[in-house]
PDB file of C-alpha atoms in Angstrom:
ATOM      1  CA  MET A   1      17.571  -9.452  -8.796  1.00 48.00           C
ATOM      2  CA  GLY A   2      13.546  -9.848  -8.058  1.00 49.00           C
ATOM      3  CA  ARG A   3      11.026  -9.573 -10.795  1.00 49.00           C
ATOM      4  CA  PRO A   4       9.814  -6.266 -11.098  1.00 49.00           C
ATOM      5  CA  ARG A   5       6.744  -5.100  -9.330  1.00 57.00           C
ATOM      6  CA  GLY A   6       3.598  -6.021 -11.600  1.00 70.00           C
ATOM      7  CA  PHE A   7       1.237  -3.367  -9.773  1.00 80.00           C
ATOM      8  CA  ASP A   8       1.105   0.184  -9.289  1.00 89.00           C
ATOM      9  CA  GLU A   9       1.422   0.992  -5.696  1.00 93.00           C
ATOM     10  CA  ALA A  10       0.121   4.088  -5.587  1.00 94.00           C
ATOM     11  CA  GLU A  11      -3.126   3.134  -7.565  1.00 95.00           C
ATOM     12  CA  VAL A  12      -3.029   0.132  -5.166  1.00 95.00           C
ATOM     13  CA  VAL A  13      -2.611   2.598  -1.325  1.00 96.00           C
ATOM     14  CA  ARG A  14      -5.618   5.247  -3.311  1.00 95.00           C
ATOM     15  CA  SER A  15      -7.767   1.787  -3.902  1.00 95.00           C
ATOM     16  CA  ALA A  16      -7.283   0.590  -0.729  1.00 96.00           C
ATOM     17  CA  ALA A  17      -8.272   4.378   0.485  1.00 95.00           C
ATOM     18  CA  GLU A  18     -11.637   4.159  -1.423  1.00 93.00           C
ATOM     19  CA  LEU A  19     -12.703   0.938  -0.095  1.00 95.00           C
ATOM     20  CA  PHE A  20     -11.704   1.338   3.639  1.00 95.00           C
ATOM     21  CA  ALA A  21     -14.240   4.384   3.469  1.00 93.00           C
ATOM     22  CA  GLY A  22     -16.113   2.458   2.722  1.00 91.00           C
ATOM     23  CA  ARG A  23     -16.542   0.203   5.064  1.00 90.00           C
ATOM     24  CA  ALA A  24     -14.489  -0.155   8.647  1.00 85.00           C
ATOM     25  CA  TYR A  25     -11.113  -1.822   8.509  1.00 94.00           C
ATOM     26  CA  ASP A  26     -12.745  -4.968  10.504  1.00 93.00           C
ATOM     27  CA  GLY A  27     -14.972  -5.297   7.464  1.00 93.00           C
ATOM     28  CA  VAL A  28     -12.243  -5.322   5.127  1.00 95.00           C
ATOM     29  CA  SER A  29     -10.508  -9.015   5.435  1.00 95.00           C
ATOM     30  CA  ILE A  30      -7.137  -9.572   3.796  1.00 95.00           C
ATOM     31  CA  ASP A  31      -9.345 -11.479   0.912  1.00 95.00           C
ATOM     32  CA  ASP A  32     -11.675  -8.327   0.103  1.00 95.00           C
ATOM     33  CA  LEU A  33      -8.783  -6.508  -0.318  1.00 94.00           C
ATOM     34  CA  VAL A  34      -6.871  -9.093  -2.637  1.00 94.00           C
ATOM     35  CA  THR A  35      -9.658  -9.273  -4.349  1.00 94.00           C
ATOM     36  CA  HIS A  36     -10.937  -5.335  -5.089  1.00 93.00           C
ATOM     37  CA  LEU A  37      -7.261  -4.392  -5.573  1.00 93.00           C
ATOM     38  CA  GLY A  38      -6.493  -7.688  -8.387  1.00 91.00           C
ATOM     39  CA  LEU A  39      -2.979  -8.242  -6.229  1.00 90.00           C
ATOM     40  CA  HIS A  40      -1.604 -11.292  -5.088  1.00 91.00           C
ATOM     41  CA  ARG A  41      -1.043 -11.827  -1.493  1.00 93.00           C
ATOM     42  CA  ASN A  42       2.089 -12.688  -1.368  1.00 94.00           C
ATOM     43  CA  SER A  43       2.509  -8.486  -3.070  1.00 92.00           C
ATOM     44  CA  LEU A  44      -0.050  -7.866  -0.436  1.00 93.00           C
ATOM     45  CA  TYR A  45       2.432  -8.315   1.853  1.00 95.00           C
ATOM     46  CA  LYS A  46       5.358  -8.527   0.763  1.00 94.00           C
ATOM     47  CA  THR A  47       4.935  -4.357   0.319  1.00 94.00           C
ATOM     48  CA  PHE A  48       3.184  -3.108   3.027  1.00 96.00           C
ATOM     49  CA  GLY A  49       3.952  -5.568   5.611  1.00 95.00           C
ATOM     50  CA  SER A  50       0.070  -6.481   7.062  1.00 96.00           C
ATOM     51  CA  LYS A  51      -2.820  -5.478   6.107  1.00 96.00           C
ATOM     52  CA  ARG A  52      -2.738  -2.525   9.048  1.00 97.00           C
ATOM     53  CA  GLY A  53       0.538  -1.369   6.790  1.00 97.00           C
ATOM     54  CA  LEU A  54      -1.533  -1.086   4.351  1.00 97.00           C
ATOM     55  CA  TYR A  55      -4.525   1.066   6.217  1.00 97.00           C
ATOM     56  CA  LEU A  56      -1.762   3.198   7.335  1.00 98.00           C
ATOM     57  CA  ALA A  57      -1.007   3.472   3.207  1.00 97.00           C
ATOM     58  CA  ALA A  58      -4.954   4.526   2.115  1.00 97.00           C
ATOM     59  CA  LEU A  59      -5.281   6.573   5.147  1.00 97.00           C
ATOM     60  CA  ARG A  60      -2.143   9.001   4.511  1.00 98.00           C
ATOM     61  CA  TRP A  61      -2.454   8.922   1.418  1.00 97.00           C
ATOM     62  CA  SER A  62      -6.353   9.832   1.691  1.00 95.00           C
ATOM     63  CA  LEU A  63      -5.779  12.673   4.488  1.00 96.00           C
ATOM     64  CA  GLU A  64      -3.139  14.297   2.163  1.00 96.00           C
ATOM     65  CA  HIS A  65      -4.614  14.049  -1.357  1.00 94.00           C
ATOM     66  CA  ASP A  66      -8.299  13.951   0.151  1.00 91.00           C
ATOM     67  CA  VAL A  67      -8.155  15.944   3.181  1.00 92.00           C
ATOM     68  CA  ALA A  68      -6.017  18.485   3.055  1.00 93.00           C
ATOM     69  CA  PRO A  69      -7.272  20.152  -0.254  1.00 91.00           C
ATOM     70  CA  LEU A  70     -10.172  20.402   1.157  1.00 88.00           C
ATOM     71  CA  ILE A  71      -8.723  22.144   5.012  1.00 91.00           C
ATOM     72  CA  ASP A  72      -7.176  24.872   2.412  1.00 91.00           C
ATOM     73  CA  ARG A  73      -9.985  25.481   0.845  1.00 88.00           C
ATOM     74  CA  VAL A  74     -11.948  25.662   4.340  1.00 87.00           C
ATOM     75  CA  SER A  75      -9.240  28.526   5.387  1.00 88.00           C
ATOM     76  CA  ARG A  76      -9.777  30.038   2.227  1.00 88.00           C
ATOM     77  CA  ALA A  77     -13.261  30.484   2.358  1.00 83.00           C
ATOM     78  CA  ALA A  78     -14.986  33.889   3.380  1.00 80.00           C
ATOM     79  CA  GLY A  79     -16.277  32.744   6.689  1.00 75.00           C
ATOM     80  CA  PRO A  80     -18.042  30.151   8.278  1.00 71.00           C
ATOM     81  CA  GLY A  81     -20.863  28.925   6.867  1.00 72.00           C
ATOM     82  CA  GLU A  82     -19.563  28.840   3.191  1.00 77.00           C
ATOM     83  CA  GLY A  83     -16.332  27.070   4.675  1.00 77.00           C
ATOM     84  CA  LEU A  84     -18.848  24.162   5.894  1.00 76.00           C
ATOM     85  CA  ARG A  85     -19.823  24.555   2.362  1.00 74.00           C
ATOM     86  CA  GLU A  86     -16.424  23.690   1.173  1.00 74.00           C
ATOM     87  CA  ALA A  87     -15.426  21.122   3.991  1.00 76.00           C
ATOM     88  CA  LEU A  88     -18.549  19.406   2.428  1.00 73.00           C
ATOM     89  CA  SER A  89     -18.449  19.539  -0.996  1.00 70.00           C
ATOM     90  CA  PRO A  90     -16.579  16.684  -2.617  1.00 65.00           C
ATOM     91  CA  PRO A  91     -13.776  16.119  -4.154  1.00 61.00           C
ATOM     92  CA  GLY A  92     -12.319  15.408  -0.024  1.00 56.00           C
ATOM     93  CA  GLY A  93     -16.047  15.797   1.412  1.00 62.00           C
ATOM     94  CA  GLY A  94     -17.107  12.476   0.212  1.00 71.00           C
ATOM     95  CA  ALA A  95     -14.849   9.429   0.454  1.00 75.00           C
ATOM     96  CA  GLY A  96     -11.690  11.674   2.543  1.00 82.00           C
ATOM     97  CA  LEU A  97     -14.438  12.730   5.319  1.00 88.00           C
ATOM     98  CA  ASP A  98     -15.960   9.101   5.504  1.00 91.00           C
ATOM     99  CA  LEU A  99     -12.040   7.499   6.027  1.00 94.00           C
ATOM    100  CA  LEU A 100     -10.923  10.051   8.185  1.00 94.00           C
ATOM    101  CA  LEU A 101     -14.534   9.684  10.376  1.00 93.00           C
ATOM    102  CA  LEU A 102     -13.885   5.747  10.143  1.00 94.00           C
ATOM    103  CA  ALA A 103     -10.352   6.214  11.942  1.00 96.00           C
ATOM    104  CA  ALA A 104     -11.583   8.256  14.712  1.00 95.00           C
ATOM    105  CA  VAL A 105     -14.190   6.404  15.373  1.00 94.00           C
ATOM    106  CA  GLU A 106     -12.662   2.916  15.064  1.00 95.00           C
ATOM    107  CA  ARG A 107      -9.287   2.580  14.713  1.00 97.00           C
ATOM    108  CA  ALA A 108      -8.331   5.847  16.651  1.00 97.00           C
ATOM    109  CA  PRO A 109      -9.253   3.766  20.066  1.00 97.00           C
ATOM    110  CA  VAL A 110      -6.968   1.351  19.336  1.00 97.00           C
ATOM    111  CA  ASP A 111      -4.493   2.172  17.795  1.00 97.00           C
ATOM    112  CA  ALA A 112      -2.036   5.140  18.740  1.00 98.00           C
ATOM    113  CA  GLU A 113      -0.212   5.645  15.530  1.00 98.00           C
ATOM    114  CA  VAL A 114      -3.803   6.361  13.755  1.00 98.00           C
ATOM    115  CA  ALA A 115      -4.811   8.361  16.236  1.00 98.00           C
ATOM    116  CA  GLU A 116      -1.928  10.989  16.601  1.00 98.00           C
ATOM    117  CA  LEU A 117      -3.113  11.410  12.389  1.00 98.00           C
ATOM    118  CA  VAL A 118      -6.304  11.937  12.864  1.00 97.00           C
ATOM    119  CA  THR A 119      -5.567  14.551  15.769  1.00 96.00           C
ATOM    120  CA  ARG A 120      -3.481  16.618  13.753  1.00 97.00           C
ATOM    121  CA  THR A 121      -5.916  16.681  10.895  1.00 95.00           C
ATOM    122  CA  LEU A 122      -9.179  17.683  13.543  1.00 94.00           C
ATOM    123  CA  ASP A 123      -7.090  19.760  14.959  1.00 93.00           C
ATOM    124  CA  ALA A 124      -5.750  21.705  11.462  1.00 93.00           C
ATOM    125  CA  LEU A 125      -9.569  21.875  10.806  1.00 91.00           C
ATOM    126  CA  ASP A 126     -10.656  22.990  13.827  1.00 89.00           C
ATOM    127  CA  ALA A 127      -7.550  25.857  12.856  1.00 89.00           C
ATOM    128  CA  ALA A 128      -9.128  25.930   9.088  1.00 88.00           C
ATOM    129  CA  THR A 129     -12.580  27.258   9.933  1.00 82.00           C
ATOM    130  CA  GLY A 130     -11.160  30.848  11.035  1.00 71.00           C
ATOM    131  CA  VAL A 131     -12.771  30.571  13.993  1.00 66.00           C
ATOM    132  CA  PRO A 132     -10.560  32.599  16.553  1.00 58.00           C
ATOM    133  CA  ASP A 133      -9.506  30.856  19.648  1.00 50.00           C
ATOM    134  CA  GLY A 134     -10.865  33.015  22.151  1.00 49.00           C
ATOM    135  CA  THR A 135      -8.731  35.983  22.566  1.00 45.00           C
ATOM    136  CA  GLY A 136     -11.162  39.018  23.199  1.00 41.00           C
ATOM    137  CA  ASP A 137     -13.805  36.871  23.111  1.00 47.00           C
ATOM    138  CA  PRO A 138     -15.915  35.987  26.574  1.00 42.00           C
ATOM    139  CA  GLY A 139     -17.956  33.441  24.617  1.00 45.00           C
ATOM    140  CA  ASP A 140     -15.034  31.490  23.657  1.00 46.00           C
ATOM    141  CA  PRO A 141     -12.794  31.325  26.227  1.00 47.00           C
ATOM    142  CA  GLY A 142     -10.324  28.800  23.284  1.00 48.00           C
ATOM    143  CA  ASP A 143      -7.595  26.155  24.768  1.00 50.00           C
ATOM    144  CA  PRO A 144      -5.768  27.979  27.072  1.00 53.00           C
ATOM    145  CA  ASP A 145      -2.562  26.941  25.069  1.00 48.00           C
ATOM    146  CA  GLY A 146      -3.228  28.558  22.077  1.00 51.00           C
ATOM    147  CA  GLY A 147      -5.192  26.655  20.161  1.00 54.00           C
ATOM    148  CA  PRO A 148      -8.513  27.244  18.592  1.00 60.00           C
ATOM    149  CA  GLY A 149     -11.865  27.008  20.645  1.00 77.00           C
ATOM    150  CA  ALA A 150     -14.903  25.981  21.110  1.00 82.00           C
ATOM    151  CA  LEU A 151     -16.842  27.467  18.527  1.00 80.00           C
ATOM    152  CA  ALA A 152     -14.469  25.731  15.438  1.00 83.00           C
ATOM    153  CA  VAL A 153     -13.903  22.350  17.145  1.00 86.00           C
ATOM    154  CA  ALA A 154     -18.065  22.348  17.277  1.00 83.00           C
ATOM    155  CA  LEU A 155     -17.674  23.704  13.530  1.00 83.00           C
ATOM    156  CA  THR A 156     -15.255  21.247  12.870  1.00 86.00           C
ATOM    157  CA  SER A 157     -17.975  18.404  14.340  1.00 88.00           C
ATOM    158  CA  ALA A 158     -20.418  19.875  12.912  1.00 84.00           C
ATOM    159  CA  VAL A 159     -19.200  19.231   8.780  1.00 82.00           C
ATOM    160  CA  LEU A 160     -18.735  15.759  10.443  1.00 87.00           C
ATOM    161  CA  GLY A 161     -21.918  15.122  11.867  1.00 86.00           C
ATOM    162  CA  LEU A 162     -23.416  16.214   8.536  1.00 81.00           C
ATOM    163  CA  ARG A 163     -21.401  13.876   6.424  1.00 82.00           C
ATOM    164  CA  ILE A 164     -22.507  10.784   9.079  1.00 84.00           C
ATOM    165  CA  ARG A 165     -25.547  11.998   7.823  1.00 81.00           C
ATOM    166  CA  ALA A 166     -25.653  12.341   4.670  1.00 78.00           C
ATOM    167  CA  ARG A 167     -23.627   9.039   4.322  1.00 78.00           C
ATOM    168  CA  ALA A 168     -26.372   7.696   6.255  1.00 80.00           C
ATOM    169  CA  GLY A 169     -29.440   9.395   3.804  1.00 77.00           C
ATOM    170  CA  ALA A 170     -30.993  10.746   6.851  1.00 65.00           C
ATOM    171  CA  PRO A 171     -33.838  12.821   6.445  1.00 57.00           C
ATOM    172  CA  GLY A 172     -32.702  16.235   7.136  1.00 52.00           C
ATOM    173  CA  ALA A 173     -29.357  15.593   5.765  1.00 54.00           C
ATOM    174  CA  ASP A 174     -29.347  18.832   3.441  1.00 63.00           C
ATOM    175  CA  ALA A 175     -25.913  19.850   4.265  1.00 62.00           C
ATOM    176  CA  GLY A 176     -26.142  23.042   1.837  1.00 64.00           C
ATOM    177  CA  ARG A 177     -29.387  23.975   3.764  1.00 69.00           C
ATOM    178  CA  ALA A 178     -27.824  23.790   7.159  1.00 69.00           C
ATOM    179  CA  CYS A 179     -24.327  25.479   6.155  1.00 65.00           C
ATOM    180  CA  GLU A 180     -26.728  28.529   5.243  1.00 68.00           C
ATOM    181  CA  ALA A 181     -28.194  28.385   8.744  1.00 71.00           C
ATOM    182  CA  LEU A 182     -24.806  27.349  11.115  1.00 68.00           C
ATOM    183  CA  GLY A 183     -24.050  30.873   8.742  1.00 66.00           C
ATOM    184  CA  ARG A 184     -26.294  33.139   9.016  1.00 67.00           C
ATOM    185  CA  ARG A 185     -26.164  32.001  13.012  1.00 67.00           C
ATOM    186  CA  LEU A 186     -22.296  32.503  13.492  1.00 63.00           C
ATOM    187  CA  ALA A 187     -22.866  36.408  11.536  1.00 61.00           C
ATOM    188  CA  THR A 188     -25.106  37.411  14.133  1.00 56.00           C
ATOM    189  CA  ARG A 189     -22.883  36.686  16.810  1.00 53.00           C
TER     190      ARG A 189
END
Protein backbone atom coordinates (compact mmCIF):
# COMPACT_ATOMS: atom_id res chain seq x y z
CA MET A 1 0.00 0.00 0.00
CA GLY A 2 1.40 3.41 -1.02
CA ARG A 3 1.60 6.52 1.06
CA PRO A 4 -1.54 8.65 1.18
CA ARG A 5 -1.46 11.68 -1.09
CA GLY A 6 -0.21 14.73 0.81
CA PHE A 7 -1.98 17.32 -1.33
CA ASP A 8 -5.44 18.26 -2.53
CA GLU A 9 -5.51 17.39 -6.24
CA ALA A 10 -8.42 19.75 -6.97
CA GLU A 11 -6.58 22.64 -5.32
CA VAL A 12 -3.41 21.84 -7.29
CA VAL A 13 -5.37 21.84 -10.56
CA ARG A 14 -7.10 25.15 -9.67
CA SER A 15 -3.77 26.77 -8.77
CA ALA A 16 -2.19 25.43 -11.96
CA ALA A 17 -5.06 26.96 -13.96
CA GLU A 18 -4.30 30.34 -12.41
CA LEU A 19 -0.61 29.96 -13.19
CA PHE A 20 -1.22 28.92 -16.81
CA ALA A 21 -3.73 31.78 -17.22
CA GLY A 22 -1.07 34.27 -16.19
CA ARG A 23 1.77 32.88 -18.26
CA ALA A 24 1.78 30.87 -21.42
CA TYR A 25 2.30 27.09 -21.33
CA ASP A 26 5.86 27.41 -22.61
CA GLY A 27 6.49 30.15 -20.05
CA VAL A 28 5.80 27.79 -17.14
CA SER A 29 8.53 25.32 -16.30
CA ILE A 30 8.27 22.18 -14.22
CA ASP A 31 10.29 24.02 -11.57
CA ASP A 32 7.75 26.88 -11.66
CA LEU A 33 4.94 24.38 -11.17
CA VAL A 34 6.69 22.58 -8.32
CA THR A 35 7.46 25.88 -6.57
CA HIS A 36 4.07 27.53 -7.18
CA LEU A 37 2.02 24.46 -6.31
CA GLY A 38 4.10 23.32 -3.34
CA LEU A 39 4.26 19.90 -4.89
CA HIS A 40 7.12 17.46 -5.28
CA ARG A 41 8.22 16.77 -8.84
CA ASN A 42 7.58 13.04 -8.38
CA SER A 43 4.04 13.73 -7.14
CA LEU A 44 3.35 15.90 -10.17
CA TYR A 45 4.49 13.18 -12.56
CA LYS A 46 2.79 10.38 -10.64
CA THR A 47 -0.55 12.20 -10.51
CA PHE A 48 -0.65 13.99 -13.87
CA GLY A 49 1.92 12.11 -15.94
CA SER A 50 3.52 15.22 -17.38
CA LYS A 51 3.34 18.99 -17.56
CA ARG A 52 0.88 18.56 -20.44
CA GLY A 53 -1.28 16.26 -18.29
CA LEU A 54 -1.48 18.91 -15.57
CA TYR A 55 -2.11 21.61 -18.20
CA LEU A 56 -5.02 19.64 -19.68
CA ALA A 57 -6.48 19.07 -16.21
CA ALA A 58 -6.12 22.79 -15.45
CA LEU A 59 -7.66 23.82 -18.78
CA ARG A 60 -10.62 21.47 -18.31
CA TRP A 61 -11.09 22.72 -14.73
CA SER A 62 -11.04 26.34 -15.88
CA LEU A 63 -13.46 25.70 -18.74
CA GLU A 64 -15.86 23.93 -16.37
CA HIS A 65 -15.58 26.21 -13.32
CA ASP A 66 -14.78 29.61 -14.83
CA VAL A 67 -15.94 29.69 -18.45
CA ALA A 68 -19.06 27.48 -18.39
CA PRO A 69 -20.78 29.65 -15.71
CA LEU A 70 -19.81 32.71 -17.74
CA ILE A 71 -21.39 31.16 -20.85
CA ASP A 72 -24.52 30.45 -18.81
CA ARG A 73 -24.69 34.11 -17.68
CA VAL A 74 -24.25 35.27 -21.28
CA SER A 75 -27.07 33.00 -22.45
CA ARG A 76 -29.41 34.50 -19.84
CA ALA A 77 -28.51 38.12 -20.67
CA ALA A 78 -31.26 40.44 -21.93
CA GLY A 79 -29.37 41.29 -25.11
CA PRO A 80 -25.96 41.28 -26.77
CA GLY A 81 -24.69 44.37 -24.92
CA GLU A 82 -25.59 42.89 -21.54
CA GLY A 83 -24.15 39.55 -22.68
CA LEU A 84 -20.83 41.22 -23.47
CA ARG A 85 -20.78 42.85 -20.02
CA GLU A 86 -21.54 39.50 -18.39
CA ALA A 87 -18.78 37.80 -20.38
CA LEU A 88 -16.20 40.31 -19.22
CA SER A 89 -17.26 40.40 -15.57
CA PRO A 90 -15.67 38.25 -12.90
CA PRO A 91 -15.94 35.44 -12.13
CA GLY A 92 -14.80 33.84 -15.34
CA GLY A 93 -14.21 37.03 -17.28
CA GLY A 94 -10.69 37.20 -15.90
CA ALA A 95 -8.49 34.17 -15.45
CA GLY A 96 -10.95 31.84 -17.20
CA LEU A 97 -10.93 33.86 -20.41
CA ASP A 98 -7.19 34.42 -20.08
CA LEU A 99 -6.48 30.69 -20.04
CA LEU A 100 -8.92 30.15 -22.92
CA LEU A 101 -7.14 32.86 -24.93
CA LEU A 102 -3.68 31.48 -24.25
CA ALA A 103 -4.86 27.97 -25.06
CA ALA A 104 -6.35 29.19 -28.35
CA VAL A 105 -3.29 31.05 -29.57
CA GLU A 106 -0.49 28.98 -28.13
CA ARG A 107 -1.53 25.35 -27.65
CA ALA A 108 -4.47 24.75 -30.01
CA PRO A 109 -2.33 25.09 -33.16
CA VAL A 110 0.00 22.33 -31.94
CA ASP A 111 -2.24 20.14 -29.77
CA ALA A 112 -5.39 18.59 -31.24
CA GLU A 113 -6.91 17.89 -27.83
CA VAL A 114 -6.53 21.51 -26.76
CA ALA A 115 -7.87 22.65 -30.14
CA GLU A 116 -11.00 20.53 -29.66
CA LEU A 117 -11.60 21.93 -26.14
CA VAL A 118 -11.10 25.51 -27.33
CA THR A 119 -13.33 25.06 -30.39
CA ARG A 120 -16.12 23.49 -28.34
CA THR A 121 -15.94 26.34 -25.81
CA LEU A 122 -15.90 29.09 -28.45
CA ASP A 123 -18.87 27.44 -30.20
CA ALA A 124 -20.76 27.41 -26.89
CA LEU A 125 -19.96 31.08 -26.33
CA ASP A 126 -21.12 31.91 -29.88
CA ALA A 127 -24.39 30.08 -29.25
CA ALA A 128 -24.87 31.77 -25.87
CA THR A 129 -24.96 35.23 -27.43
CA GLY A 130 -28.49 34.47 -28.57
CA VAL A 131 -27.78 36.02 -31.94
CA PRO A 132 -29.79 34.16 -34.59
CA ASP A 133 -28.00 31.69 -36.82
CA GLY A 134 -28.89 33.72 -39.85
CA THR A 135 -32.23 32.21 -40.76
CA GLY A 136 -34.35 35.03 -42.07
CA ASP A 137 -31.58 37.62 -41.68
CA PRO A 138 -30.01 38.42 -45.05
CA GLY A 139 -27.24 40.44 -43.37
CA ASP A 140 -26.00 37.41 -41.43
CA PRO A 141 -26.02 34.25 -43.53
CA GLY A 142 -24.99 32.01 -40.66
CA ASP A 143 -23.25 28.71 -40.94
CA PRO A 144 -24.69 26.49 -43.68
CA ASP A 145 -24.89 23.70 -41.11
CA GLY A 146 -27.18 25.82 -38.91
CA GLY A 147 -24.51 26.99 -36.47
CA PRO A 148 -24.06 30.51 -35.13
CA GLY A 149 -23.95 33.25 -37.68
CA ALA A 150 -21.18 35.70 -38.39
CA LEU A 151 -22.56 38.21 -35.87
CA ALA A 152 -22.40 35.66 -33.02
CA VAL A 153 -18.79 34.89 -33.93
CA ALA A 154 -18.06 38.64 -34.09
CA LEU A 155 -19.50 39.12 -30.59
CA THR A 156 -17.38 36.30 -29.21
CA SER A 157 -14.37 37.83 -30.93
CA ALA A 158 -15.21 41.21 -29.39
CA VAL A 159 -15.31 39.66 -25.92
CA LEU A 160 -11.93 38.03 -26.42
CA GLY A 161 -10.45 41.17 -27.98
CA LEU A 162 -11.64 43.33 -25.09
CA ARG A 163 -10.15 40.83 -22.64
CA ILE A 164 -6.81 41.00 -24.47
CA ARG A 165 -6.86 44.79 -24.31
CA ALA A 166 -7.77 44.78 -20.61
CA ARG A 167 -5.07 42.25 -19.82
CA ALA A 168 -2.52 44.39 -21.67
CA GLY A 169 -3.68 47.52 -19.83
CA ALA A 170 -4.26 49.14 -23.20
CA PRO A 171 -5.74 52.62 -23.33
CA GLY A 172 -9.35 52.53 -24.39
CA ALA A 173 -9.86 49.11 -22.82
CA ASP A 174 -12.96 50.29 -20.96
CA ALA A 175 -15.03 47.19 -21.54
CA GLY A 176 -18.14 48.79 -20.06
CA ARG A 177 -18.17 51.61 -22.61
CA ALA A 178 -17.37 49.22 -25.45
CA CYS A 179 -20.23 46.92 -24.40
CA GLU A 180 -22.67 49.84 -24.24
CA ALA A 181 -21.60 51.06 -27.69
CA LEU A 182 -21.97 47.59 -29.19
CA GLY A 183 -25.29 47.07 -27.45
CA ARG A 184 -26.65 50.37 -28.83
CA ARG A 185 -25.41 49.53 -32.31
CA LEU A 186 -26.94 46.07 -32.24
CA ALA A 187 -30.24 47.46 -30.99
CA THR A 188 -30.50 49.62 -34.13
CA ARG A 189 -30.03 46.63 -36.47
